Coordinates of C-alpha atoms in Angstrom, one line a residue:
M212 CA 96.3 64.6 61.2
P213 CA 93.0 64.0 63.0
A214 CA 92.5 65.0 66.6
D215 CA 92.7 62.6 69.5
P216 CA 89.7 60.2 69.0
E217 CA 88.8 60.6 72.7
S218 CA 87.9 64.2 71.9
N219 CA 85.4 63.0 69.3
R220 CA 83.6 60.5 71.6
A221 CA 80.2 61.8 72.8
P222 CA 79.3 61.3 76.5
S223 CA 76.5 58.9 75.5
G224 CA 78.9 56.4 74.2
T225 CA 78.2 56.9 70.5
L226 CA 80.8 57.9 67.9
R227 CA 81.0 61.5 66.8
L228 CA 82.7 62.5 63.5
P229 CA 83.9 65.9 62.3
Q230 CA 81.4 67.9 60.4
G231 CA 81.5 67.6 56.6
D232 CA 82.6 63.9 56.5
A233 CA 81.0 62.0 53.6
E234 CA 79.9 58.3 53.5
L235 CA 82.6 55.8 53.1
A236 CA 82.8 53.1 50.4
Q237 CA 83.9 49.5 50.9
T238 CA 87.1 48.7 53.0
L239 CA 89.3 46.1 51.4
V240 CA 91.2 43.8 53.8
A241 CA 92.8 41.0 51.8
A242 CA 94.2 37.7 53.1
S243 CA 97.9 37.2 52.4
D244 CA 99.0 34.1 50.5
S245 CA 102.5 34.3 51.8
E246 CA 104.2 33.0 54.8
P247 CA 104.5 35.6 57.7
R248 CA 107.9 37.1 58.3
V249 CA 109.6 39.2 60.9
V250 CA 110.5 42.8 60.1
D251 CA 113.8 44.2 61.5
P252 CA 112.6 45.9 64.8
T253 CA 115.6 48.3 64.9
P254 CA 114.8 51.3 62.8
A255 CA 117.6 53.5 61.5
S256 CA 115.7 56.7 62.5
L257 CA 112.3 57.9 63.6
D258 CA 111.7 60.0 60.5
G259 CA 107.9 59.8 59.9
S260 CA 108.2 60.2 56.2
R261 CA 110.3 57.0 56.0
R262 CA 108.3 55.0 58.6
Y263 CA 106.5 52.8 56.1
S264 CA 108.0 50.9 53.1
M265 CA 105.7 49.1 50.7
D266 CA 106.3 45.4 50.2
R267 CA 103.6 44.6 47.7
L268 CA 100.0 45.2 46.8
L269 CA 97.4 43.1 48.7
G270 CA 94.3 44.2 46.8
Q271 CA 92.4 47.2 45.5
G272 CA 88.9 48.4 45.0
G273 CA 87.1 51.3 43.2
M274 CA 88.2 54.0 45.7
G275 CA 91.4 52.7 47.3
E276 CA 94.0 50.0 47.5
V277 CA 95.6 48.1 50.3
R278 CA 99.3 47.5 50.5
L279 CA 101.4 45.3 52.6
C280 CA 104.0 47.6 54.3
S281 CA 106.8 47.3 56.9
D282 CA 106.5 49.6 59.9
S283 CA 110.1 50.6 60.7
F284 CA 109.2 52.2 64.0
I285 CA 107.6 49.2 65.5
G286 CA 109.1 46.5 63.4
R287 CA 106.0 44.8 62.1
E288 CA 104.0 44.3 59.0
V289 CA 100.9 46.4 58.5
A290 CA 98.1 46.8 55.9
M291 CA 98.1 50.4 54.5
K292 CA 95.0 51.6 52.7
V293 CA 95.4 54.6 50.5
I294 CA 93.1 56.6 48.2
K295 CA 93.7 55.8 44.5
K296 CA 94.9 58.8 42.6
G297 CA 92.3 60.6 40.5
H298 CA 89.3 59.0 42.2
G299 CA 86.4 61.3 42.3
S300 CA 86.3 64.6 44.1
F301 CA 89.3 64.9 46.3
T302 CA 87.5 66.7 49.2
A303 CA 84.5 64.3 49.2
T304 CA 86.6 61.2 48.8
R305 CA 89.1 62.2 51.4
A306 CA 86.3 63.0 53.9
R307 CA 84.7 59.6 53.3
F308 CA 88.1 57.9 53.6
L309 CA 88.9 59.7 56.9
R310 CA 85.4 58.8 58.3
E311 CA 86.0 55.1 57.5
A312 CA 89.3 55.1 59.4
R313 CA 87.8 56.9 62.4
V314 CA 84.7 54.6 62.6
Q315 CA 86.9 51.5 62.4
G316 CA 89.5 53.0 64.7
Q317 CA 87.1 54.0 67.5
L318 CA 85.4 50.6 67.6
E319 CA 88.0 49.1 69.9
H320 CA 87.0 45.4 69.9
P321 CA 89.0 42.2 69.4
S322 CA 87.0 41.4 66.3
V323 CA 87.3 44.8 64.7
V324 CA 90.6 45.3 62.8
P325 CA 92.5 48.0 64.8
V326 CA 93.6 51.2 63.0
Y327 CA 97.2 52.1 63.9
D328 CA 97.9 55.4 62.1
I329 CA 96.4 57.9 59.7
G330 CA 98.3 60.6 57.7
L331 CA 99.7 61.7 54.4
A332 CA 102.3 59.8 52.4
E333 CA 105.3 61.5 50.6
D334 CA 103.2 61.7 47.4
G335 CA 100.4 63.5 49.2
Q336 CA 98.1 60.5 49.3
T337 CA 95.9 60.1 52.4
Y338 CA 96.4 56.7 54.1
F339 CA 95.6 54.8 57.3
T340 CA 97.3 51.7 58.5
M341 CA 95.8 48.8 60.3
K342 CA 96.5 45.4 61.6
R343 CA 97.4 42.9 58.8
V344 CA 94.9 40.0 59.2
K345 CA 95.3 36.6 57.7
G346 CA 92.8 33.7 57.3
H347 CA 89.7 32.8 55.3
T348 CA 86.5 34.7 54.9
I349 CA 83.3 32.8 55.5
E350 CA 82.6 33.3 51.7
Q351 CA 85.8 31.4 50.9
I352 CA 85.0 28.7 53.4
L353 CA 81.5 28.2 52.1
S354 CA 82.8 28.1 48.5
G355 CA 85.2 25.3 49.6
L356 CA 82.4 23.4 51.3
R357 CA 80.2 23.6 48.3
A358 CA 83.1 22.4 46.1
G359 CA 83.6 19.4 48.4
D360 CA 87.1 20.5 49.6
E361 CA 87.9 17.9 52.3
E362 CA 90.6 20.1 53.9
I363 CA 88.1 22.9 54.4
R364 CA 85.4 20.5 55.6
E365 CA 87.7 19.1 58.3
E366 CA 89.1 22.5 59.3
Y367 CA 85.8 24.4 59.4
T368 CA 83.1 22.3 60.9
R369 CA 79.5 23.6 61.3
R370 CA 80.1 23.9 65.0
K371 CA 83.2 26.1 64.4
L372 CA 81.3 28.3 62.0
L373 CA 78.4 28.7 64.4
S374 CA 80.8 29.6 67.2
A375 CA 82.5 32.2 64.9
L376 CA 79.1 33.6 63.9
G377 CA 78.2 33.9 67.6
R378 CA 81.3 36.1 68.1
V379 CA 80.3 38.2 65.1
C380 CA 76.9 38.7 66.8
L381 CA 78.7 40.0 69.9
T382 CA 80.9 42.3 67.8
I383 CA 77.9 43.8 66.1
A384 CA 76.2 44.1 69.5
F385 CA 79.2 46.1 70.7
A386 CA 79.0 48.3 67.6
H387 CA 75.3 48.9 68.2
S388 CA 76.0 49.9 71.8
R389 CA 78.3 52.6 70.3
G390 CA 75.7 53.8 67.9
V391 CA 77.1 52.1 64.8
V392 CA 75.1 50.0 62.3
H393 CA 77.3 48.0 59.9
R394 CA 74.8 47.8 57.0
D395 CA 77.0 45.5 54.9
L396 CA 77.3 42.3 56.8
K397 CA 77.9 39.3 54.5
P398 CA 80.1 36.2 54.3
A399 CA 82.9 38.1 52.5
N400 CA 83.1 40.6 55.4
V401 CA 83.7 38.0 58.1
M402 CA 87.2 36.5 58.4
L403 CA 88.3 33.6 60.5
G404 CA 92.0 33.7 61.4
D405 CA 94.4 30.8 61.6
F406 CA 94.5 30.9 65.4
G407 CA 90.9 31.4 66.3
E408 CA 90.6 35.1 65.5
V409 CA 87.3 36.4 64.1
Y410 CA 87.2 39.7 62.3
V411 CA 84.3 41.8 61.0
L412 CA 85.5 43.7 58.0
D413 CA 84.4 46.6 55.9
W414 CA 82.9 49.4 58.0
G415 CA 82.9 51.7 55.0
V416 CA 79.1 52.1 54.8
A417 CA 78.4 52.0 58.5
K418 CA 75.6 54.3 59.7
I419 CA 76.1 56.5 62.8
Q420 CA 72.8 56.6 64.6
G421 CA 71.8 60.1 65.4
A422 CA 74.0 61.6 62.6
A423 CA 72.5 62.9 59.4
E424 CA 72.9 60.8 56.3
L425 CA 75.2 62.5 53.9
E426 CA 74.8 62.4 50.1
L427 CA 77.0 59.7 48.7
D428 CA 79.7 60.4 46.2
P429 CA 79.0 57.8 43.5
D430 CA 81.7 55.4 42.8
P431 CA 82.5 55.4 39.1
A432 CA 83.6 51.8 39.2
I433 CA 80.0 50.6 39.8
S434 CA 77.7 53.4 38.9
G435 CA 75.3 52.7 36.0
E436 CA 75.4 48.8 36.4
T437 CA 72.1 47.1 36.3
E438 CA 72.6 43.4 35.6
A439 CA 75.8 42.8 37.5
L440 CA 75.7 42.2 41.3
P441 CA 77.4 45.3 42.9
N442 CA 79.5 45.0 46.1
T443 CA 78.0 47.8 48.2
E444 CA 75.7 50.3 46.6
V445 CA 73.7 51.0 43.5
G446 CA 72.0 54.3 43.3
A447 CA 70.3 54.9 46.7
L448 CA 70.8 51.3 47.9
I449 CA 73.3 50.9 50.7
G450 CA 74.5 47.4 51.3
T451 CA 74.9 44.2 49.3
P452 CA 71.7 42.8 47.6
G453 CA 70.9 39.4 49.0
Y454 CA 72.0 40.3 52.5
M455 CA 70.2 43.6 52.9
A456 CA 67.1 43.7 55.1
P457 CA 63.8 44.5 53.4
E458 CA 63.8 48.1 54.9
Q459 CA 67.2 48.6 53.3
V460 CA 65.8 47.4 49.9
R461 CA 62.9 49.8 50.3
G462 CA 65.3 52.7 50.9
E463 CA 63.9 53.5 54.3
V464 CA 67.1 55.2 55.5
D465 CA 65.6 56.6 58.6
H466 CA 64.3 53.2 59.7
I467 CA 67.6 51.3 59.2
G468 CA 68.9 50.3 62.6
P469 CA 70.3 47.3 64.5
A470 CA 67.5 45.1 63.2
A471 CA 69.0 45.4 59.7
D472 CA 72.3 43.9 60.9
V473 CA 70.3 41.1 62.6
Y474 CA 68.7 40.3 59.3
A475 CA 72.1 40.1 57.6
L476 CA 73.4 37.8 60.4
G477 CA 70.4 35.6 59.8
A478 CA 71.1 35.5 56.1
I479 CA 74.7 34.5 56.9
L480 CA 73.5 31.8 59.2
F481 CA 71.1 30.5 56.5
E482 CA 74.0 30.2 54.1
I483 CA 76.2 28.4 56.7
L484 CA 73.4 25.8 57.2
A485 CA 72.1 25.3 53.7
L486 CA 75.4 26.0 51.8
E487 CA 73.5 28.3 49.5
P488 CA 72.4 32.0 49.8
L489 CA 69.1 32.9 51.4
H490 CA 68.1 35.0 48.4
R491 CA 68.6 33.8 44.9
G492 CA 68.5 35.5 41.6
D493 CA 70.6 36.2 38.4
T494 CA 69.9 39.9 38.4
L495 CA 69.7 42.7 40.9
Q496 CA 66.0 42.9 40.4
D497 CA 65.5 39.2 41.1
L498 CA 67.4 39.6 44.4
L499 CA 65.5 42.6 45.5
V500 CA 62.1 41.0 44.7
D501 CA 63.1 37.9 46.6
T502 CA 64.1 39.9 49.6
L503 CA 60.8 41.8 49.7
A504 CA 58.8 38.5 49.3
S505 CA 57.4 37.3 52.7
N506 CA 57.9 33.6 52.0
A507 CA 59.1 31.4 54.9
R508 CA 62.9 31.0 55.0
S509 CA 63.7 27.4 55.7
P510 CA 67.2 25.9 55.3
R511 CA 65.8 22.5 56.1
E512 CA 63.4 22.7 53.1
R513 CA 65.9 24.3 50.9
A514 CA 68.7 21.8 51.7
P515 CA 67.2 18.7 53.4
E516 CA 70.5 16.8 52.9
Q517 CA 72.3 19.2 55.3
D518 CA 70.3 17.8 58.3
V519 CA 69.6 21.2 59.9
E520 CA 68.5 21.0 63.5
P521 CA 65.1 22.5 64.4
E522 CA 66.7 24.9 66.9
L523 CA 68.9 26.4 64.2
E524 CA 65.9 26.6 61.9
E525 CA 64.0 28.7 64.4
I526 CA 67.0 31.0 64.9
V527 CA 67.1 31.7 61.1
R528 CA 63.3 32.1 60.9
R529 CA 63.3 34.7 63.6
A530 CA 66.4 36.6 62.5
V531 CA 65.2 37.1 58.9
A532 CA 61.6 37.9 59.7
P533 CA 60.3 40.5 57.2
W534 CA 59.5 43.1 59.8
P535 CA 62.1 44.5 62.2
T536 CA 59.9 44.1 65.2
D537 CA 59.6 40.4 64.6
R538 CA 63.3 39.8 64.7
Y539 CA 65.7 39.4 67.6
Q540 CA 65.7 42.7 69.4
S541 CA 69.5 42.7 69.5
A542 CA 72.5 41.0 68.0
R543 CA 73.3 39.8 71.6
E544 CA 70.0 38.1 71.8
M545 CA 70.8 36.2 68.6
H546 CA 74.2 35.3 70.0
D547 CA 72.5 33.9 73.1
A548 CA 70.3 31.7 71.0
I549 CA 73.2 30.3 69.0
E550 CA 75.2 29.7 72.2
A551 CA 72.2 28.0 73.8
F552 CA 72.2 25.6 70.9
L553 CA 76.0 25.1 71.0
D554 CA 75.8 24.4 74.8
G555 CA 73.3 21.6 74.1
E556 CA 75.5 20.3 71.3
R557 CA 78.6 20.4 73.6
D558 CA 76.7 18.4 76.2
A559 CA 75.7 15.9 73.5
E560 CA 79.3 15.7 72.4
Q561 CA 80.4 14.8 75.9
R562 CA 77.7 12.2 76.2
K563 CA 78.8 10.8 72.8
K564 CA 82.4 10.6 74.0
A565 CA 81.3 8.8 77.2
A566 CA 79.2 6.4 75.1
T567 CA 82.1 5.6 72.9
L568 CA 84.2 4.6 75.9
H569 CA 81.4 2.2 76.9
I570 CA 81.3 0.8 73.4
D571 CA 85.0 0.2 73.4
E572 CA 84.7 -1.7 76.6
A573 CA 81.8 -3.8 75.2
E574 CA 83.8 -4.6 72.1
R575 CA 86.7 -5.8 74.2
A576 CA 84.3 -8.0 76.3
L577 CA 82.8 -9.5 73.2
A578 CA 86.2 -10.2 71.7
E579 CA 87.3 -12.0 74.8
A580 CA 84.0 -14.0 74.9
A581 CA 84.5 -15.1 71.3
R582 CA 87.8 -16.8 72.3
G583 CA 85.7 -19.3 74.2
E584 CA 87.1 -18.7 77.7
P585 CA 85.3 -20.3 80.7
D586 CA 83.8 -16.9 81.7
A587 CA 82.5 -16.1 78.2
D588 CA 78.9 -15.9 79.3
A589 CA 79.8 -13.3 82.0
K590 CA 81.8 -11.3 79.5
R591 CA 78.8 -11.3 77.1
A592 CA 76.6 -10.1 79.9
R593 CA 79.2 -7.3 80.7
A594 CA 79.2 -6.3 77.0
M595 CA 75.4 -6.0 77.1
R596 CA 75.6 -3.8 80.2
E597 CA 78.1 -1.6 78.5
I598 CA 76.0 -1.3 75.3
T599 CA 72.9 -0.3 77.3
R600 CA 74.9 2.3 79.2
A601 CA 76.1 3.7 75.9
L602 CA 72.6 3.9 74.6
A603 CA 71.4 5.6 77.7
L604 CA 74.0 8.3 77.2
D605 CA 73.4 8.6 73.4
P606 CA 70.3 6.8 72.1
S607 CA 71.3 7.5 68.5
H608 CA 74.9 6.3 68.8
D609 CA 75.5 4.4 65.6
A610 CA 78.3 2.2 66.9
A611 CA 76.2 1.3 70.0
M612 CA 73.2 0.4 67.7
G613 CA 75.4 -1.7 65.4
L614 CA 77.0 -3.5 68.3
L615 CA 73.6 -4.2 69.8
M616 CA 72.4 -5.8 66.6
Q617 CA 75.6 -7.8 66.3
W618 CA 75.2 -9.0 69.9
V619 CA 71.7 -10.1 69.2
S620 CA 72.1 -11.5 65.7
E621 CA 75.5 -13.3 66.3
A622 CA 74.5 -14.8 69.7
P623 CA 76.1 -18.2 70.3
T624 CA 74.0 -21.3 69.8
D625 CA 75.1 -22.6 73.1
L626 CA 72.9 -20.9 75.7
P627 CA 74.2 -19.8 79.1
P628 CA 73.3 -22.3 81.9
D629 CA 70.5 -20.2 83.3
A630 CA 69.0 -19.6 79.9
E631 CA 69.4 -23.2 79.0
A632 CA 67.5 -24.2 82.2
A633 CA 64.7 -21.7 81.5
L634 CA 64.3 -23.2 78.0
K635 CA 64.3 -26.7 79.3
E636 CA 61.5 -25.8 81.7
V637 CA 59.4 -24.3 78.9
E638 CA 59.9 -27.4 76.8
R639 CA 58.9 -29.6 79.8
Q640 CA 55.7 -27.7 80.3
D641 CA 55.0 -27.9 76.6
R642 CA 55.6 -31.7 76.6
A643 CA 53.3 -32.1 79.5
R644 CA 50.5 -30.3 77.7
N645 CA 51.1 -32.5 74.6
A646 CA 51.0 -35.6 76.7
K647 CA 47.4 -34.7 77.8
R648 CA 46.5 -34.2 74.1
A649 CA 48.1 -37.6 73.2
A650 CA 46.0 -39.3 75.9
L651 CA 42.9 -38.0 74.2
A652 CA 44.1 -39.1 70.8
Y653 CA 44.8 -42.6 72.1
M654 CA 41.3 -42.8 73.5
C655 CA 39.9 -42.3 70.0
W656 CA 41.2 -45.8 69.2
Y657 CA 38.7 -47.2 71.6
L658 CA 36.1 -46.1 69.0
L659 CA 37.4 -48.9 66.7
T660 CA 36.8 -51.7 69.3
P661 CA 33.1 -52.1 68.5
I662 CA 34.0 -52.4 64.8
V663 CA 36.7 -55.0 65.5
L664 CA 34.1 -57.1 67.5
W665 CA 31.6 -56.7 64.5
M666 CA 34.3 -58.1 62.2
G667 CA 34.5 -61.2 64.4
I668 CA 37.3 -62.4 66.7
R669 CA 39.5 -65.2 65.5
D670 CA 42.1 -64.9 68.4
W671 CA 41.3 -62.9 71.5
T672 CA 44.9 -62.7 72.7
P673 CA 46.2 -60.0 70.4
V674 CA 42.9 -58.0 70.7
L675 CA 43.1 -58.0 74.5
L676 CA 46.8 -57.2 74.5
S677 CA 46.4 -54.2 72.1
N678 CA 43.6 -52.8 74.3
V679 CA 45.8 -53.2 77.3
A680 CA 48.6 -51.4 75.5
I681 CA 46.3 -48.6 74.5
T682 CA 45.0 -48.3 78.1
A683 CA 48.6 -48.2 79.4
V684 CA 49.6 -45.5 77.0
V685 CA 46.5 -43.4 77.9
I686 CA 47.2 -43.8 81.7
Y687 CA 50.9 -43.0 81.3
S688 CA 50.3 -40.0 79.1
L689 CA 47.7 -38.6 81.6
W690 CA 50.2 -39.2 84.4
M691 CA 53.0 -37.2 82.6
G692 CA 50.6 -34.4 81.8
K693 CA 49.3 -34.1 85.4
T694 CA 52.7 -34.5 87.2
G695 CA 54.7 -32.6 84.7
R696 CA 57.2 -35.4 84.4
A697 CA 57.7 -35.0 80.7
D698 CA 61.5 -35.1 80.6
P699 CA 63.0 -37.0 77.7
R700 CA 63.6 -40.1 79.8
Y701 CA 59.8 -40.3 80.5
M702 CA 58.9 -39.4 77.0
R703 CA 61.0 -42.4 75.6
I704 CA 58.9 -44.8 77.6
G705 CA 55.7 -43.3 76.3
L706 CA 57.0 -43.5 72.7
M707 CA 57.9 -47.1 73.0
L708 CA 54.4 -48.0 74.4
N709 CA 52.9 -46.0 71.4
F710 CA 54.7 -48.1 68.9
V711 CA 53.8 -51.3 70.7
V712 CA 50.2 -50.3 70.1
V713 CA 51.0 -49.6 66.4
G714 CA 52.6 -53.0 66.1
F715 CA 49.5 -54.8 67.3
V716 CA 47.6 -53.5 64.2
S717 CA 49.7 -56.0 62.2
M718 CA 47.6 -58.8 63.8
I719 CA 44.6 -57.6 61.9
L720 CA 45.7 -56.6 58.4
G721 CA 49.4 -57.6 58.5
P722 CA 52.5 -55.4 58.8
F723 CA 52.2 -53.8 55.3
V724 CA 48.6 -52.6 55.3
L725 CA 47.6 -49.6 57.3
L726 CA 50.5 -50.1 59.7
P727 CA 53.2 -48.1 57.9
G728 CA 51.0 -45.0 57.7
M729 CA 50.1 -45.3 61.4
A730 CA 53.8 -45.6 62.3
S731 CA 54.7 -42.6 60.2
A732 CA 51.9 -40.5 61.5
S733 CA 52.8 -41.4 65.1
A734 CA 56.4 -40.4 64.6
S735 CA 55.5 -37.1 63.0
V736 CA 53.1 -36.2 65.8
A737 CA 55.7 -37.1 68.4
A738 CA 58.5 -35.2 66.7
V739 CA 56.4 -32.0 66.7
G740 CA 54.9 -32.4 70.1
I741 CA 58.1 -33.1 72.0
R742 CA 60.3 -30.7 69.9
A743 CA 62.5 -33.6 69.0
N744 CA 66.2 -32.9 68.5
R745 CA 68.3 -34.8 65.9
M746 CA 68.9 -37.7 68.2
T747 CA 65.3 -38.0 69.2
R748 CA 64.2 -37.9 65.6
R749 CA 66.5 -40.7 64.8
F750 CA 65.0 -42.6 67.7
L751 CA 61.5 -42.1 66.3
I752 CA 62.5 -43.3 62.8
L753 CA 64.0 -46.4 64.4
L754 CA 60.8 -47.1 66.3
S755 CA 58.7 -46.5 63.2
V756 CA 60.7 -49.0 61.2
L757 CA 60.8 -51.5 64.0
S758 CA 57.0 -51.4 64.5
V759 CA 56.6 -52.5 60.8
F760 CA 59.5 -54.8 60.3
V761 CA 59.6 -56.6 63.6
P762 CA 56.2 -58.2 63.1
A763 CA 57.1 -58.9 59.5
G764 CA 60.4 -60.6 60.6
L765 CA 58.6 -62.7 63.2
Q766 CA 56.2 -63.9 60.6
L767 CA 59.0 -64.6 58.2
V768 CA 60.9 -66.9 60.7
G769 CA 57.6 -68.6 61.6
W770 CA 57.3 -67.2 65.1
L771 CA 54.0 -65.5 64.1
P772 CA 51.5 -66.8 61.6
A773 CA 51.9 -65.3 58.1
S774 CA 49.6 -62.5 57.3
Y775 CA 49.8 -62.8 53.5
A776 CA 49.4 -65.6 50.9
F777 CA 50.4 -65.2 47.2
A778 CA 48.9 -67.2 44.4
D779 CA 48.1 -66.6 40.7
G780 CA 49.5 -63.1 40.9
Q781 CA 47.2 -62.2 43.8
M782 CA 47.9 -61.4 47.5
R783 CA 45.5 -62.6 50.1
I784 CA 45.4 -61.2 53.6
L785 CA 45.3 -63.8 56.4
P786 CA 44.4 -62.0 59.6
A787 CA 45.5 -63.6 62.9
A788 CA 43.2 -61.7 65.2
T789 CA 39.9 -61.1 63.4
Y790 CA 37.8 -62.2 60.4
L791 CA 37.4 -59.9 57.4
P792 CA 33.8 -59.7 56.4
A793 CA 33.2 -57.1 53.7
V794 CA 31.1 -54.5 55.4
P795 CA 32.7 -54.5 58.9
T796 CA 36.2 -54.6 57.3
L797 CA 35.5 -51.6 55.0
T798 CA 34.0 -49.8 58.0
F799 CA 37.2 -50.5 60.0
L800 CA 39.5 -49.3 57.2
V801 CA 37.5 -46.1 56.7
S802 CA 37.3 -45.4 60.4
A803 CA 40.9 -46.1 61.0
I804 CA 42.1 -43.9 58.1
L805 CA 39.8 -41.1 59.2
L806 CA 41.1 -41.3 62.8
Q807 CA 44.6 -41.4 61.5
V808 CA 44.3 -38.4 59.3
V809 CA 42.1 -36.2 61.6
V810 CA 44.0 -36.9 64.8
T811 CA 47.4 -36.5 63.1
Q812 CA 46.4 -33.2 61.5
L813 CA 45.0 -31.9 64.8
L814 CA 48.0 -32.7 66.9
V815 CA 50.5 -31.6 64.2
G816 CA 48.5 -28.5 63.6
I817 CA 48.7 -27.4 67.2
G818 CA 52.4 -27.8 67.2
V819 CA 52.8 -25.9 63.9
E820 CA 50.6 -23.1 65.2
R821 CA 52.9 -22.7 68.2
L822 CA 56.0 -22.8 65.9
V823 CA 54.5 -20.1 63.6
L824 CA 53.6 -18.0 66.6
A825 CA 57.2 -18.2 67.9
E826 CA 58.5 -17.4 64.4
R827 CA 56.3 -14.3 64.1
R828 CA 57.4 -13.1 67.5
N829 CA 61.0 -13.6 66.5
F830 CA 60.4 -11.6 63.3
A831 CA 58.6 -8.9 65.2
Q832 CA 61.5 -8.6 67.6
A833 CA 64.0 -8.5 64.7
W834 CA 61.9 -5.8 62.9
R835 CA 62.0 -3.7 66.1
L836 CA 65.7 -4.1 66.4
R837 CA 66.3 -3.1 62.8
H838 CA 64.3 0.1 63.3
L839 CA 66.4 0.9 66.4
L840 CA 69.4 1.2 64.0
P841 CA 70.2 4.1 61.6
A842 CA 69.0 3.7 58.0
D843 CA 72.6 3.2 56.8
S844 CA 73.6 0.7 59.4
G845 CA 73.1 -2.2 57.0
A846 CA 71.0 -4.1 59.5

């Protein structure tokens, strides 16, 4: 049996091993697929030769095998590793085996599987026992994630894996403080227990700093392989290709130190983030060449769909730098970088949770407002405040963005009283401006007065009355524009005066010539200018019809002289107010039509321009709102 480990510990804190020990091969610690059970804690005797009874084989490798055993002294299950019979030189193999047990046993850390006992079995086989660990290796977890295993995905989130890797960094930092370099860190050698445990496995090829490297006893199980991917060593290589640092690949044994473990930790982090190995290749040579290449290592470029944060990208880049001096100077430093990221992520999670509470309150307020209660407007306002608070806590909160768009796009058509009042004021100001423009348009009709006089006056009464009506409309429109009294009740008076003017045109050419076009144009200009609602548009249609058919009806019943005579298939115009000489009449028609077309287009055009501008602003606001939302929000 070995001496007390305390006697082999150097004053400097490094591990000291007996002279003549050889390098160890891989340690096998397998996860059990059976339910845990309790061993009878009352032994029949304390006979050391009967202390352990084998239950079953857990796993085996080239040099040894691991058995599940019952410890009758303590009453517990343990994992016993023994040397396989007939494996290599007994002296060299036994020395390597004992060295593995002592390295692992002297690293007393929660994440290093403790060694309980070491000795000889009844059949003369050397063994050591250790804690039986259960769980999943990171290699198994990553395989499940790559395969889309939902149970694995839910159980082992990226945050959980990063936290576990941070604990691995601390474990390796502890080993480095004791002068031990692992040299074979990889996903298969990190196990996550079922209750939060994290274990670093396989210390079989660990390097003791300050101790001379001993010649390895080649393992017949893997010697001579060239195309397969070996577990630990091929020739002079110590470690696992794909996770070894460049200095390990170059065989620079004297230069392999803590930085080599940092590189392997970076390779594990890369695989956690990208869900694929850092180095790729079908053969050993491909892996070694890719390791020695100085290409940038970017999980974001390799696997953009994994949405790797820039902070984690930087940790990987620094950890797997080609030269040891460019990497983190210690595993603890890498741990601190991972923890700094996780601290920020934890803070983000807290903000997200708080934002979710505000969103829940906003949804309740909107649901209550949708029921049409008297205080619906106040509840909508409260919902908006809750949404803005949620976005202040988490600007990228998907639910908050979606609810904001819903709040905007599904707003009720009935505006709140204060918003309704503000809109009415905008409409009033717009009507006042339009009233001034209408006054200028009516003044244009004065341009026709000289032409009417040129045509010759048959009856001065309708001519004077039409000019009085035009003057009244001009004055009234200017008054509305100057005083701002352009409410609907004032607008109705102006509209009625307008159609009185239109009606007087029937005294020149009758109700069916020129008059219908003028009535229609006036109604269109008024509808655009005053932003007519449905009721007002109906009112305008009624006035247009009345301006044409009231004079026609009065003529039909004989209250006004008839404007038309029909004979021999022809219609003659019988004007009541003027004569119709050829040149003046044609001049009047051309001028009236030009005024009607030009003035109508100018006034309608101004209104349309304002409507188009408002529409563009609405679309611009909607575009900005859509770009506030995530791409998959459906907005």
